[in-house]
Coordinates of C-alpha atoms in Angstrom, one line a residue:
M3 CA 0.0 0.0 0.0
T4 CA 3.0 2.3 -0.5
Y5 CA 5.1 3.3 -3.5
S6 CA 8.2 5.5 -3.4
L7 CA 11.5 6.5 -5.0
L8 CA 14.9 7.7 -4.0
G9 CA 16.9 9.8 -6.4
R10 CA 20.1 11.8 -6.8
C11 CA 20.9 14.7 -9.0
A12 CA 24.3 14.1 -10.6
R13 CA 24.7 17.9 -11.4
T14 CA 24.1 19.2 -7.9
G15 CA 24.7 16.2 -5.6
Q16 CA 21.2 16.7 -4.1
L17 CA 19.6 13.6 -2.7
G18 CA 15.9 13.0 -2.1
A19 CA 12.8 10.8 -1.6
V20 CA 9.2 10.9 -2.6
V21 CA 6.5 8.6 -1.2
T22 CA 2.8 8.1 -1.1
T23 CA 0.4 5.7 0.6
S24 CA -3.3 5.2 1.5
A25 CA -2.5 5.7 5.2
M26 CA -2.1 9.2 6.7
G27 CA 1.2 10.9 7.6
V28 CA 3.6 8.9 5.5
G29 CA 6.3 11.6 5.6
A30 CA 6.8 11.1 9.3
R31 CA 7.6 7.4 9.0
C32 CA 9.2 6.4 5.6
P33 CA 11.7 8.9 4.0
F34 CA 15.0 9.8 5.5
A35 CA 18.0 11.7 4.0
R36 CA 21.2 13.4 5.0
A37 CA 23.2 15.9 2.8
G38 CA 26.4 14.4 1.4
V39 CA 25.6 11.0 2.8
G40 CA 22.5 9.4 1.3
A41 CA 18.8 8.7 1.5
A42 CA 16.6 5.8 2.6
L43 CA 13.1 4.5 2.6
T44 CA 11.4 2.0 4.9
Q45 CA 7.9 0.7 4.3
H46 CA 5.4 -2.2 4.6
R47 CA 4.8 -2.9 8.3
T48 CA 7.1 0.2 8.5
D49 CA 9.9 0.4 11.1
P50 CA 11.0 4.0 11.2
R51 CA 14.1 3.0 13.1
L52 CA 15.6 1.5 10.0
G53 CA 15.8 4.8 8.1
P54 CA 18.2 6.4 10.6
L55 CA 20.1 3.1 10.8
L56 CA 20.7 3.1 7.1
I57 CA 21.8 6.7 7.1
A58 CA 24.2 6.1 10.0
L59 CA 25.8 3.2 8.1
L60 CA 26.2 5.3 5.0
A61 CA 27.8 8.1 7.1
R62 CA 30.4 5.5 8.3
G63 CA 31.5 4.9 4.7
F64 CA 29.3 1.9 3.8
T65 CA 28.1 1.7 0.2
A66 CA 24.4 1.5 -0.4
Q67 CA 24.5 -2.3 -0.6
Q68 CA 26.7 -2.7 2.4
A69 CA 24.4 -0.4 4.5
L70 CA 21.3 -2.3 3.3
D71 CA 22.9 -5.7 4.1
G72 CA 23.8 -4.4 7.6
A73 CA 20.3 -3.1 8.3
V74 CA 18.6 -6.2 7.1
A75 CA 20.9 -8.4 9.2
A76 CA 20.2 -6.2 12.3
T77 CA 16.4 -6.4 12.2
P78 CA 14.7 -9.6 13.5
H79 CA 11.5 -8.9 11.5
R80 CA 13.1 -8.4 8.1
D81 CA 10.6 -10.5 6.3
W82 CA 7.9 -7.8 6.9
R83 CA 10.1 -4.9 5.6
Q84 CA 10.6 -3.2 2.3
L85 CA 13.7 -1.0 2.2
A86 CA 15.7 1.1 -0.3
V87 CA 18.8 3.1 0.0
I88 CA 20.9 5.4 -2.2
D89 CA 24.4 6.7 -1.3
A90 CA 26.1 10.0 -2.2
A91 CA 27.7 8.4 -5.3
G92 CA 24.3 7.4 -6.6
R93 CA 24.7 3.6 -5.9
T94 CA 21.4 2.0 -4.9
A95 CA 20.2 -1.1 -3.1
S96 CA 16.7 -2.5 -2.2
F97 CA 15.2 -5.3 -0.2
T98 CA 11.7 -6.8 -0.1
G99 CA 11.0 -9.4 2.6
A100 CA 9.2 -12.6 2.0
H101 CA 6.1 -11.4 3.9
V102 CA 5.7 -8.2 1.9
R103 CA 2.3 -8.4 0.1
A104 CA 1.8 -8.3 -3.6
E105 CA 1.8 -6.8 -6.0
R106 CA 5.2 -5.7 -5.1
G107 CA 8.3 -4.6 -7.0
E108 CA 11.7 -2.9 -7.1
A109 CA 13.4 -1.0 -9.9
H110 CA 16.8 0.6 -10.2
G111 CA 17.7 3.3 -12.8
P112 CA 20.4 5.9 -13.2
D113 CA 20.8 7.6 -9.8
C114 CA 17.5 6.2 -8.5
V115 CA 15.7 3.2 -6.9
A116 CA 11.9 2.7 -6.7
I117 CA 10.0 0.3 -4.5
A118 CA 6.3 -0.6 -4.1
N119 CA 4.0 -3.0 -2.3
I120 CA 0.2 -3.8 -2.4
V121 CA -0.1 -1.9 -5.7
R122 CA -1.9 -2.7 -8.9
S123 CA 1.1 -3.7 -10.9
A124 CA 4.6 -5.0 -10.1
E125 CA 5.8 -2.8 -13.0
L126 CA 4.9 0.4 -11.2
P127 CA 8.5 0.9 -9.8
A128 CA 9.9 0.7 -13.3
A129 CA 7.5 3.3 -14.5
M130 CA 8.6 5.6 -11.7
A131 CA 12.3 5.1 -12.5
R132 CA 11.8 5.8 -16.2
A133 CA 9.9 9.1 -15.3
F134 CA 12.7 10.1 -13.0
A135 CA 15.4 9.5 -15.6
A136 CA 13.4 11.3 -18.4
D137 CA 14.8 14.8 -17.9
P138 CA 18.0 15.0 -15.8
A139 CA 18.2 18.8 -16.3
L140 CA 15.1 19.4 -14.1
P141 CA 15.5 20.2 -10.4
L142 CA 15.6 17.0 -8.3
A143 CA 12.4 17.9 -6.5
A144 CA 10.5 18.2 -9.8
R145 CA 11.9 14.9 -11.1
L146 CA 10.8 13.2 -7.8
V147 CA 7.3 14.7 -8.2
Q148 CA 7.1 13.5 -11.8
A149 CA 8.2 10.0 -10.7
I150 CA 5.5 9.6 -8.1
Q151 CA 2.9 10.9 -10.6
A152 CA 4.1 8.2 -13.0
G153 CA 3.5 5.6 -10.3
E154 CA -0.1 6.8 -10.0
A155 CA -0.5 6.7 -13.8
A156 CA 0.9 3.1 -13.9
G157 CA -1.9 1.9 -11.6
G158 CA -1.2 3.2 -8.2
E159 CA -2.7 1.4 -5.2
F160 CA -5.9 -0.5 -4.9
A161 CA -7.2 2.0 -2.3
A162 CA -7.0 5.8 -2.8
V163 CA -3.8 7.3 -1.6
R164 CA -4.2 9.6 1.3
S165 CA -0.8 11.1 2.1
A166 CA 2.5 12.0 0.3
A167 CA 5.9 13.5 1.1
L168 CA 8.8 15.1 -0.7
L169 CA 12.2 15.3 0.9
V170 CA 15.4 16.8 -0.7
V171 CA 18.7 17.5 1.0
D172 CA 21.5 19.6 -0.6
R173 CA 24.6 20.9 1.3
E174 CA 23.3 22.0 4.7
S175 CA 22.2 20.0 7.8
F176 CA 18.6 21.0 7.2
P177 CA 16.5 19.8 4.3
Y178 CA 16.4 21.9 1.1
V179 CA 12.7 20.7 0.6
D180 CA 10.5 19.0 3.2
L181 CA 6.9 19.0 2.1
R182 CA 4.2 16.8 3.5
V183 CA 0.6 16.2 2.7
D184 CA -0.7 14.2 5.7
D185 CA -4.4 13.7 4.9
H186 CA -5.8 14.7 1.6
A187 CA -8.3 13.4 -1.0
T188 CA -5.7 14.0 -3.8
P189 CA -2.3 14.1 -2.1
L190 CA -0.2 13.8 -5.2
A191 CA -1.8 16.8 -6.9
E192 CA -1.5 18.7 -3.7
L193 CA 2.2 17.7 -3.3
A194 CA 2.8 19.0 -6.9
R195 CA 1.0 22.2 -6.0
L196 CA 3.1 22.7 -2.9
W197 CA 6.3 22.1 -4.7
A198 CA 5.4 24.6 -7.5
A199 CA 4.6 27.2 -4.8
Y200 CA 7.7 26.4 -2.7
A201 CA 10.2 26.3 -5.6
R202 CA 10.4 30.0 -6.1
D203 CA 11.7 30.6 -2.6
A204 CA 13.6 27.4 -1.9
D205 CA 17.1 28.9 -2.6
D206 CA 16.3 32.0 -0.6
Y207 CA 15.3 30.0 2.4
V208 CA 18.8 28.6 2.4
I209 CA 20.4 32.1 1.9
R210 CA 18.4 33.3 4.9
A211 CA 20.0 30.7 7.1
I212 CA 23.7 30.9 5.9
D213 CA 23.9 34.6 4.7
P214 CA 20.9 36.6 6.0
D215 CA 22.4 39.9 4.8
Q216 CA 22.1 38.7 1.2
A217 CA 18.5 37.4 1.6
A218 CA 15.8 39.0 -0.5
T219 CA 13.0 40.8 1.3
Y220 CA 10.1 38.5 1.8
V221 CA 7.0 39.4 -0.1
P222 CA 4.0 37.4 1.0
P223 CA 1.7 35.9 -1.8
P224 CA -1.6 37.7 -2.4
P225 CA -4.5 36.5 -0.4
K226 CA -6.8 34.0 -2.0
P227 CA -10.0 35.4 -3.3

């Protein structure tokens, strides 16, 4: 009942995750990322402890596959878990336990890995990976949004999705983008809307933190009619 993708921008080194599910609040449990280190996903009978574990292993110098192998070995309930990881070099790894319900799938592409469970088609992750790879010149966040939309177009879940999240890290210790739709009738459309609105100010939010003297004066958007 969840599909997701991890991606890396080869131009900027940004790392990110996008995820959606028919449960609420997916962004609080499934995606994890650290600038210059990597990103991880944990889903299906989700154990949110595994995301930070994967990131910690990457920070110690493990490759994506080594980190995944270590995390899988460390969890006694591995058969219920579906995991993915990408490291700062763009290497990817994924794991689907024996108890993860079908349809389920994994797909790896250039600088990306997609995973899914309890979806309409096992080919859904491959559709997401193709969409992510389609235009590498786009900002990473835009590519992630396009990938999750491609997952929906490829069949999505059996139930209507309810929540979605977009997480991107760049150079700082805080996220470059951290947008969540926790409970919405059309969370993917809402996530795309939020990213379009956020994109114009994303760089300036970073400047405000690291060099506030150079930050542009904030102009609030006009009120809705």
